[in-house]
Coordinates of C-alpha atoms and ligand atoms in Angstrom, one line a residue:
A9 CA -8.3 -19.1 -45.3
P10 CA -12.1 -18.6 -44.6
T11 CA -13.5 -15.3 -45.6
P12 CA -13.9 -13.0 -42.6
P13 CA -17.5 -12.0 -41.9
P14 CA -18.5 -8.6 -43.1
T15 CA -18.1 -5.7 -40.8
R16 CA -21.8 -5.2 -40.7
H17 CA -22.0 -8.1 -38.3
H18 CA -19.6 -6.6 -35.8
F19 CA -19.3 -3.4 -33.8
S20 CA -16.3 -1.9 -35.5
D21 CA -16.7 1.7 -34.4
P22 CA -15.4 2.4 -30.9
A23 CA -17.7 5.5 -30.7
E24 CA -20.7 3.4 -31.4
V25 CA -19.6 0.8 -28.7
E26 CA -19.3 3.6 -26.2
A27 CA -22.7 5.1 -27.0
L28 CA -24.4 1.6 -26.9
R29 CA -22.9 0.9 -23.4
G30 CA -24.0 4.3 -22.1
N31 CA -27.5 4.0 -23.5
L32 CA -28.0 0.5 -22.2
L33 CA -26.6 1.2 -18.7
A34 CA -28.7 4.3 -18.3
W35 CA -31.8 2.4 -19.2
Y36 CA -30.8 -0.4 -16.8
D37 CA -30.4 2.0 -14.0
R38 CA -33.9 3.4 -14.6
C39 CA -35.8 0.3 -15.4
K40 CA -34.1 -2.8 -13.9
R41 CA -36.3 -5.2 -12.0
D42 CA -35.9 -5.6 -8.3
L43 CA -34.7 -9.1 -7.8
P44 CA -33.4 -10.7 -4.6
W45 CA -30.1 -11.9 -6.1
R46 CA -29.4 -8.5 -7.5
A47 CA -29.8 -7.0 -4.0
L48 CA -27.4 -9.6 -2.5
A49 CA -24.8 -9.1 -5.3
A50 CA -24.9 -5.3 -4.7
T51 CA -24.8 -5.3 -0.9
E52 CA -23.1 -8.5 0.4
P53 CA -19.6 -7.6 1.6
D54 CA -18.3 -11.2 1.8
A55 CA -17.0 -12.0 -1.6
D56 CA -17.5 -15.8 -1.3
R57 CA -21.1 -15.3 -0.2
R58 CA -21.6 -12.8 -3.1
G59 CA -20.4 -15.3 -5.6
Y60 CA -22.5 -18.1 -4.1
A61 CA -25.6 -16.0 -4.2
V62 CA -25.2 -15.2 -7.9
W63 CA -24.2 -18.8 -8.6
V64 CA -27.5 -20.2 -7.1
S65 CA -29.6 -17.6 -9.0
E66 CA -27.9 -18.4 -12.3
I67 CA -28.3 -22.2 -11.9
M68 CA -32.0 -21.8 -10.9
L69 CA -32.6 -19.3 -13.8
Q70 CA -31.3 -21.8 -16.4
Q71 CA -34.5 -22.9 -18.4
T72 CA -36.8 -21.4 -15.7
Q73 CA -38.7 -18.1 -15.6
V74 CA -37.7 -15.3 -13.2
A75 CA -41.1 -15.2 -11.6
T76 CA -40.9 -18.9 -10.7
V77 CA -37.4 -18.7 -9.4
I78 CA -37.9 -15.9 -6.9
D79 CA -39.7 -18.0 -4.3
Y80 CA -37.4 -21.0 -4.7
Y81 CA -34.4 -18.7 -4.4
N82 CA -35.5 -17.0 -1.3
R83 CA -36.3 -20.3 0.4
W84 CA -32.9 -21.7 -0.7
M85 CA -30.9 -18.8 0.6
Q86 CA -32.8 -18.8 3.9
K87 CA -32.1 -22.5 4.4
W88 CA -28.5 -22.6 3.1
P89 CA -27.2 -19.0 3.3
T90 CA -23.6 -20.1 2.7
L91 CA -21.6 -22.6 0.7
Q92 CA -20.8 -24.3 4.0
A93 CA -24.4 -24.8 4.9
L94 CA -25.2 -26.2 1.5
A95 CA -22.3 -28.5 1.6
Q96 CA -23.8 -30.1 4.7
A97 CA -27.3 -30.6 3.3
S98 CA -28.5 -34.0 2.2
L99 CA -29.4 -34.7 -1.4
E100 CA -32.9 -35.5 -0.2
E101 CA -33.3 -32.0 1.3
V102 CA -31.9 -30.4 -1.9
N103 CA -34.4 -32.4 -4.0
E104 CA -37.3 -31.5 -1.8
L105 CA -36.6 -27.8 -2.1
W106 CA -36.0 -28.1 -5.8
A107 CA -39.2 -30.1 -6.4
G108 CA -41.3 -28.4 -9.1
L109 CA -38.4 -26.3 -10.5
G110 CA -37.5 -29.0 -13.1
Y111 CA -34.2 -30.2 -14.5
Y112 CA -33.4 -31.7 -11.1
S113 CA -29.8 -32.6 -11.8
R114 CA -29.1 -28.8 -11.5
G115 CA -29.7 -28.9 -7.7
K116 CA -27.7 -32.0 -7.2
R117 CA -24.7 -30.6 -9.1
L118 CA -24.9 -27.3 -7.3
Q119 CA -24.6 -29.1 -4.0
E120 CA -21.8 -31.4 -5.2
A121 CA -19.9 -28.3 -6.4
A122 CA -20.5 -26.5 -3.1
R123 CA -19.0 -29.6 -1.3
K124 CA -16.0 -29.3 -3.6
V125 CA -15.4 -25.6 -2.8
V126 CA -15.6 -26.4 0.9
S127 CA -13.4 -29.5 0.9
E128 CA -10.9 -28.7 -1.8
L129 CA -10.8 -24.9 -2.2
G130 CA -10.8 -23.9 1.4
G131 CA -14.4 -22.6 1.1
H132 CA -13.4 -19.8 -1.3
M133 CA -15.1 -19.3 -4.7
P134 CA -12.7 -19.0 -7.7
R135 CA -12.6 -15.3 -8.7
T136 CA -12.3 -15.5 -12.5
A137 CA -14.6 -16.9 -15.2
E138 CA -11.8 -19.2 -16.4
A139 CA -11.2 -20.7 -12.9
L140 CA -14.9 -21.0 -12.1
Q141 CA -15.5 -22.9 -15.3
K142 CA -12.5 -25.1 -14.8
L143 CA -12.9 -25.9 -11.1
L144 CA -16.7 -26.1 -10.5
P145 CA -18.6 -29.0 -11.8
G146 CA -21.8 -27.9 -13.6
V147 CA -20.5 -24.4 -14.2
G148 CA -20.3 -23.7 -17.9
R149 CA -19.0 -20.8 -19.8
Y150 CA -22.1 -18.7 -19.4
T151 CA -22.5 -19.2 -15.6
A152 CA -18.8 -18.7 -15.0
G153 CA -19.0 -15.3 -16.9
A154 CA -22.1 -14.3 -15.0
I155 CA -20.6 -15.0 -11.6
A156 CA -17.2 -13.4 -12.4
S157 CA -18.7 -10.3 -13.9
I158 CA -21.5 -9.7 -11.4
S159 CA -19.8 -10.8 -8.2
Y160 CA -16.2 -10.0 -8.9
G161 CA -16.3 -7.2 -11.6
Q162 CA -14.3 -9.2 -14.2
A163 CA -14.8 -7.6 -17.6
T164 CA -16.0 -10.7 -19.4
G165 CA -19.1 -11.1 -21.5
V166 CA -22.0 -13.6 -21.3
V167 CA -24.1 -15.3 -24.0
D168 CA -27.4 -16.8 -23.1
G169 CA -30.7 -17.1 -25.0
N170 CA -31.6 -13.5 -24.4
V171 CA -28.2 -12.2 -25.4
I172 CA -28.2 -14.3 -28.5
R173 CA -31.5 -12.7 -29.6
V174 CA -30.4 -9.2 -28.9
L175 CA -27.0 -9.4 -30.6
C176 CA -28.4 -11.3 -33.6
R177 CA -31.0 -8.5 -34.1
L178 CA -28.5 -5.7 -33.5
R179 CA -26.2 -7.0 -36.1
C180 CA -28.6 -8.9 -38.5
I181 CA -27.1 -12.3 -37.8
G182 CA -29.3 -14.7 -39.5
A183 CA -27.3 -17.9 -39.7
D184 CA -28.3 -20.7 -37.4
S185 CA -27.8 -19.2 -34.0
S186 CA -27.2 -22.6 -32.4
S187 CA -24.3 -23.3 -34.7
P188 CA -20.8 -23.3 -33.2
A189 CA -19.6 -20.7 -35.8
V190 CA -22.3 -18.2 -34.8
I191 CA -22.0 -18.9 -31.0
D192 CA -18.2 -18.2 -31.2
Q193 CA -18.9 -14.9 -33.0
L194 CA -21.5 -13.9 -30.4
W195 CA -19.0 -14.7 -27.5
D196 CA -16.4 -12.5 -29.2
M197 CA -19.0 -9.7 -29.6
A198 CA -20.2 -10.0 -26.0
N199 CA -16.6 -9.8 -24.7
A200 CA -15.8 -6.8 -26.9
L201 CA -19.0 -5.0 -25.9
V202 CA -19.0 -5.5 -22.2
D203 CA -18.5 -2.3 -20.3
R204 CA -15.1 -2.2 -18.6
S205 CA -16.1 -0.4 -15.5
R206 CA -19.5 -2.0 -14.9
P207 CA -19.3 -5.4 -16.5
G208 CA -21.8 -7.1 -14.2
D209 CA -24.4 -4.4 -14.7
F210 CA -23.8 -4.4 -18.5
N211 CA -24.3 -8.1 -18.8
Q212 CA -27.4 -8.0 -16.7
A213 CA -28.7 -5.1 -18.7
L214 CA -28.2 -7.0 -22.0
M215 CA -30.1 -10.0 -20.6
E216 CA -32.8 -7.8 -19.1
L217 CA -33.2 -6.1 -22.5
G218 CA -33.8 -9.5 -24.1
A219 CA -36.2 -10.5 -21.3
T220 CA -38.3 -7.4 -21.2
V221 CA -38.0 -5.4 -24.4
C222 CA -36.3 -7.4 -27.2
V223 CA -38.6 -10.3 -26.5
P224 CA -39.0 -13.2 -28.9
K225 CA -42.4 -12.5 -30.5
A226 CA -43.3 -8.8 -30.3
P227 CA -40.3 -6.8 -29.3
L228 CA -40.9 -3.2 -28.1
C229 CA -38.5 -1.5 -30.5
G230 CA -40.0 1.9 -30.0
E231 CA -39.0 1.7 -26.3
C232 CA -35.6 0.2 -26.9
P233 CA -32.6 2.1 -25.5
V234 CA -30.3 0.7 -28.2
K235 CA -32.7 1.1 -31.2
Q236 CA -30.3 3.5 -33.0
H237 CA -27.7 0.7 -33.1
C238 CA -30.0 -1.9 -34.4
Q239 CA -29.5 -3.2 -37.9
A240 CA -32.6 -5.4 -37.9
R241 CA -34.8 -2.4 -37.0
C242 CA -33.2 -0.3 -39.7
R243 CA -33.7 -3.1 -42.2
K244 CA -37.4 -3.2 -41.2
L245 CA -37.9 0.5 -41.5
F246 CA -35.8 1.3 -44.5
G247 CA -35.7 -2.0 -46.4
K248 CA -32.0 -2.5 -45.7
P249 CA -29.5 -2.4 -42.8
A250 CA -28.0 1.0 -41.9
P251 CA -24.7 1.9 -43.5
V252 CA -21.7 1.3 -41.2
P253 CA -18.7 3.7 -41.3
D254 CA -16.3 1.6 -43.4
V255 CA -18.8 -0.5 -45.4
E256 CA -21.1 1.2 -47.9
D257 CA -23.1 -1.6 -49.2
C258 CA -23.8 -5.1 -48.1
G259 CA -26.3 -6.7 -50.4
E260 CA -26.8 -9.3 -47.7
C261 CA -23.1 -10.0 -48.2
G262 CA -23.1 -10.5 -51.9
K263 CA -21.0 -7.4 -52.4
I264 CA -19.2 -5.3 -49.9
S265 CA -17.5 -1.9 -50.6
V266 CA -14.9 -1.1 -48.0
V267 CA -13.2 2.3 -47.6
A268 CA -9.5 1.3 -47.5
P269 CA -7.7 2.8 -44.5
G270 CA -4.3 4.6 -44.9
P271 CA -2.9 8.0 -45.8
G272 CA -3.9 9.8 -49.0
P273 CA -7.3 9.9 -50.6
A274 CA -9.7 7.2 -49.5
A275 CA -9.9 4.4 -51.9
T276 CA -12.9 2.2 -52.2
V277 CA -12.2 -1.5 -52.5
T278 CA -15.1 -3.7 -53.6
L279 CA -15.1 -7.2 -52.4
V280 CA -17.4 -9.5 -54.4
L281 CA -18.1 -12.7 -52.5
A282 CA -19.1 -15.7 -54.5
G283 CA -22.7 -14.9 -54.0
A284 CA -25.3 -14.6 -51.2
G285 CA -25.0 -17.4 -48.8
D286 CA -21.2 -17.2 -48.5
C287 CA -21.3 -15.1 -45.4
P288 CA -21.2 -17.4 -42.3
L289 CA -23.4 -15.0 -40.4
C290 CA -26.1 -14.1 -42.9
P291 CA -29.4 -16.0 -43.3
P292 CA -29.0 -18.9 -45.7
A293 CA -29.9 -18.0 -49.4
T294 CA -32.8 -20.4 -49.2
E295 CA -34.4 -18.3 -46.3
P296 CA -34.3 -14.7 -47.3
W297 CA -35.7 -11.8 -45.3
D298 CA -39.4 -12.1 -44.7
S299 CA -40.8 -8.6 -44.4
S300 CA -43.9 -9.8 -42.5
L301 CA -41.6 -10.9 -39.7
G302 CA -39.7 -7.7 -39.3
V303 CA -37.0 -7.8 -36.7
T304 CA -38.1 -11.2 -35.6
N305 CA -36.4 -12.6 -38.8
F306 CA -33.5 -12.8 -36.3
P307 CA -32.3 -14.9 -34.7
R308 CA -32.8 -18.1 -36.7
K309 CA -32.5 -21.6 -35.5
A310 CA -32.2 -24.8 -37.4
A311 CA -35.5 -26.8 -37.1
K312 CA -36.0 -28.2 -33.6
K313 CA -35.9 -31.9 -33.1
Q314 CA -39.3 -33.3 -32.2
P315 CA -39.5 -34.5 -28.6
R316 CA -39.3 -38.3 -28.2
A317 CA -42.7 -39.9 -27.3
M318 CA -42.6 -42.1 -24.2
R319 CA -45.3 -44.1 -22.4
T320 CA -45.0 -45.1 -18.8
A321 CA -47.5 -47.2 -16.7
T322 CA -47.8 -45.9 -13.2
C323 CA -49.8 -47.3 -10.3
V324 CA -51.1 -45.5 -7.3
L325 CA -51.0 -48.1 -4.5
E326 CA -53.3 -47.1 -1.7
R327 CA -53.8 -48.4 1.8
R328 CA -55.6 -47.3 4.9
G329 CA -53.0 -45.6 7.2
C330 CA -52.8 -46.0 11.0
R331 CA -54.7 -42.7 11.4
G332 CA -57.5 -43.9 9.2
G333 CA -56.7 -41.7 6.1
P334 CA -55.3 -43.1 2.9
E335 CA -51.6 -43.6 2.3
Y336 CA -49.7 -44.1 -0.9
L337 CA -46.6 -46.0 -1.8
I338 CA -43.8 -44.1 -3.5
V339 CA -40.4 -45.4 -4.6
Q340 CA -37.2 -43.6 -5.4
R341 CA -35.8 -43.4 -8.9
P342 CA -32.2 -44.3 -9.6
S343 CA -29.5 -41.8 -8.7
S344 CA -28.7 -41.0 -12.3
G345 CA -30.6 -40.3 -15.5
L346 CA -34.0 -38.4 -15.9
L347 CA -35.4 -37.2 -12.6
A348 CA -32.5 -38.8 -10.7
G349 CA -33.2 -39.6 -7.0
L350 CA -36.8 -38.2 -7.1
W351 CA -39.8 -40.2 -5.7
E352 CA -42.6 -41.5 -7.8
F353 CA -45.5 -44.0 -7.8
P354 CA -44.2 -47.4 -8.9
S355 CA -43.8 -47.0 -12.7
L356 CA -42.8 -49.0 -15.7
P357 CA -41.7 -47.6 -19.1
L358 CA -43.7 -49.2 -21.9
A359 CA -43.1 -49.8 -25.5
Q360 CA -45.3 -47.8 -27.9
D361 CA -48.4 -49.3 -29.4
L362 CA -49.0 -52.0 -26.8
Q363 CA -52.5 -53.3 -26.3
E364 CA -54.1 -52.1 -23.1
E365 CA -54.4 -55.7 -21.8
K366 CA -50.7 -56.2 -22.3
E367 CA -49.8 -52.9 -20.6
R368 CA -51.9 -54.0 -17.6
E369 CA -50.3 -57.4 -17.4
M370 CA -46.8 -56.0 -17.6
L371 CA -47.6 -53.5 -14.8
A372 CA -49.1 -56.3 -12.6
D373 CA -45.9 -58.3 -13.1
H374 CA -43.8 -55.3 -12.1
L375 CA -45.8 -54.7 -9.0
Q376 CA -45.7 -58.4 -8.1
A377 CA -41.9 -58.3 -8.3
L378 CA -41.8 -55.2 -6.2
M379 CA -44.1 -56.4 -3.5
G380 CA -43.3 -60.1 -3.5
Q381 CA -47.0 -61.1 -3.6
P382 CA -49.5 -61.9 -6.4
V383 CA -51.1 -59.0 -8.2
A384 CA -54.0 -59.7 -10.6
A385 CA -53.9 -57.6 -13.7
K386 CA -57.7 -57.3 -13.7
G387 CA -57.5 -55.8 -10.1
L388 CA -55.7 -52.7 -11.5
R389 CA -58.2 -49.9 -12.1
F390 CA -57.5 -47.6 -15.1
I391 CA -57.8 -44.0 -14.0
G392 CA -56.7 -42.0 -17.1
E393 CA -53.7 -40.6 -18.8
V394 CA -51.5 -37.7 -17.7
I395 CA -49.3 -36.0 -20.2
H396 CA -46.1 -34.1 -19.2
I397 CA -43.7 -32.4 -21.6
F398 CA -40.0 -32.6 -20.5
S399 CA -37.6 -30.6 -22.7
H400 CA -36.9 -33.5 -25.0
I401 CA -39.6 -36.1 -24.1
H402 CA -43.3 -36.1 -24.6
Q403 CA -44.2 -38.4 -21.7
T404 CA -47.6 -40.1 -21.3
Y405 CA -48.3 -41.6 -17.9
V406 CA -51.0 -44.3 -18.1
V407 CA -52.4 -44.2 -14.5
Y408 CA -53.8 -47.2 -12.6
S409 CA -54.8 -47.5 -9.0
L410 CA -54.8 -50.5 -6.7
P411 CA -56.3 -50.5 -3.2
L412 CA -54.6 -52.8 -0.8
D413 CA -55.9 -54.6 2.3
G414 CA -53.4 -55.2 5.0
D415 CA -49.7 -54.4 5.0
V416 CA -47.2 -54.9 2.2
T417 CA -43.6 -55.8 2.7
L418 CA -41.4 -54.6 -0.1
D419 CA -38.4 -56.5 -1.3
P420 CA -35.5 -54.7 0.5
A421 CA -33.3 -55.4 -2.6
S422 CA -35.5 -53.2 -4.7
S423 CA -35.5 -49.3 -4.8
P424 CA -36.0 -47.4 -1.5
S425 CA -39.8 -46.9 -0.9
R426 CA -42.1 -45.5 1.7
W427 CA -45.8 -44.9 2.5
V428 CA -46.9 -41.3 2.6
T429 CA -50.1 -39.3 3.2
E430 CA -51.3 -37.0 0.5
E431 CA -49.8 -34.1 2.4
E432 CA -46.4 -35.9 2.8
F433 CA -46.5 -36.8 -0.9
H434 CA -46.7 -33.1 -1.9
A435 CA -43.9 -32.2 0.5
S436 CA -41.6 -34.9 -0.8
A437 CA -39.1 -34.7 -3.6
V438 CA -41.5 -35.7 -6.3
S439 CA -41.6 -34.3 -9.8
T440 CA -44.3 -32.0 -11.2
A441 CA -45.4 -34.8 -13.5
M442 CA -46.1 -37.1 -10.5
K443 CA -48.0 -34.3 -8.7
K444 CA -50.3 -34.2 -11.7
V445 CA -51.0 -37.9 -11.2
L446 CA -52.4 -37.7 -7.6
Ligands
SF4_26 FE1 -34.5 -5.6 -30.3 FE2 -36.0 -3.8 -31.5 FE3 -34.1 -3.0 -29.7 FE4 -33.5 -4.0 -32.1 S1 -34.6 -2.1 -31.7 S2 -32.5 -4.5 -30.2 S3 -35.0 -5.6 -32.4 S4 -36.0 -4.3 -29.3

């Protein structure tokens, strides 16, 4: 059987758990940020609407900063205040409102799931984390836990990036924090720690702590409400983690002395593991504690994969509109894959390392097929390059322009397309990357 992780990496003392909950909640009550979804979750009497309000916020907050989300959230809730209203929206409307928020499939999936709640679940949100995760497409373990604890008071934990950081520091967990073994341990810990009477506030407090105090680069340990429970801080100040009640020494898990429970005089049992590196939660032996990093030794992640480099030729086709101003042609992307269903200037992915002349010819051929009329490669004017970083793609758009005289009839068999003014372009469901192009 695998060796159980040392007690140091858990909260094994019920009194400490109680104290940590109390300290964290008292801090949250004093310092929490005023956020629109928190106000709704606290005051909305309709349980389905409460769950919906938290759900929308949680989906928007995935991969996106709070400050950016607030405006989108307010506009979304004003436009679609209920699940029923969202279920009736078109995907085009959803994409338009979502434009600029990134990771566009989130909006689409949210709307699909709202339709499911309305058509298959009688308009009622599932009330537990398990049912939310099972029944709602796009709702994973974290989102389900957040909705169930915040909206419905279920005593269930959550683990997101902020919680991972805080828990890894509190318990000196230095193994790869994206590995399934560590993630499982963190879920167990979050479920054990969550306050039974205020689970939603506790979860938000833990996340808030990670977002505002226990931040990635320069955590404010001096102001931290749970600093007395923090093993990483103790290690930084005193050179080793604090002793825990039933474990006297943990030479980073090389040797553990445990006070054996039971009647009679306490007996100390020393467990000697096969050497540093055996513990599934400690830093690997090849990456020991770096004192210059202090508490930011935790958490650790395996090296990130480099984003994939991609090159795409894109052409701003311009004509004089009926009101005299310029108009631009935009086409819709396929309904699945990257930036699904969004609009863009006609674009063509390119192989790396093509000669400029070849890129130009390929783009001209692509435009010719789209418009059904000859396009001379030398008529394409090179404008410049626009770089946009998606989470996993380093995208370079090679931008050309082509002014057109007269009208253009597009092949009806190709993707949907339309002419727009500059103002209409910015109001359309176009990605941030395309906005950089115009
Ligand atoms: Fe994070 Fe510092 Fe608080 Fe520990 S003491 S939880 S490292 S802010």
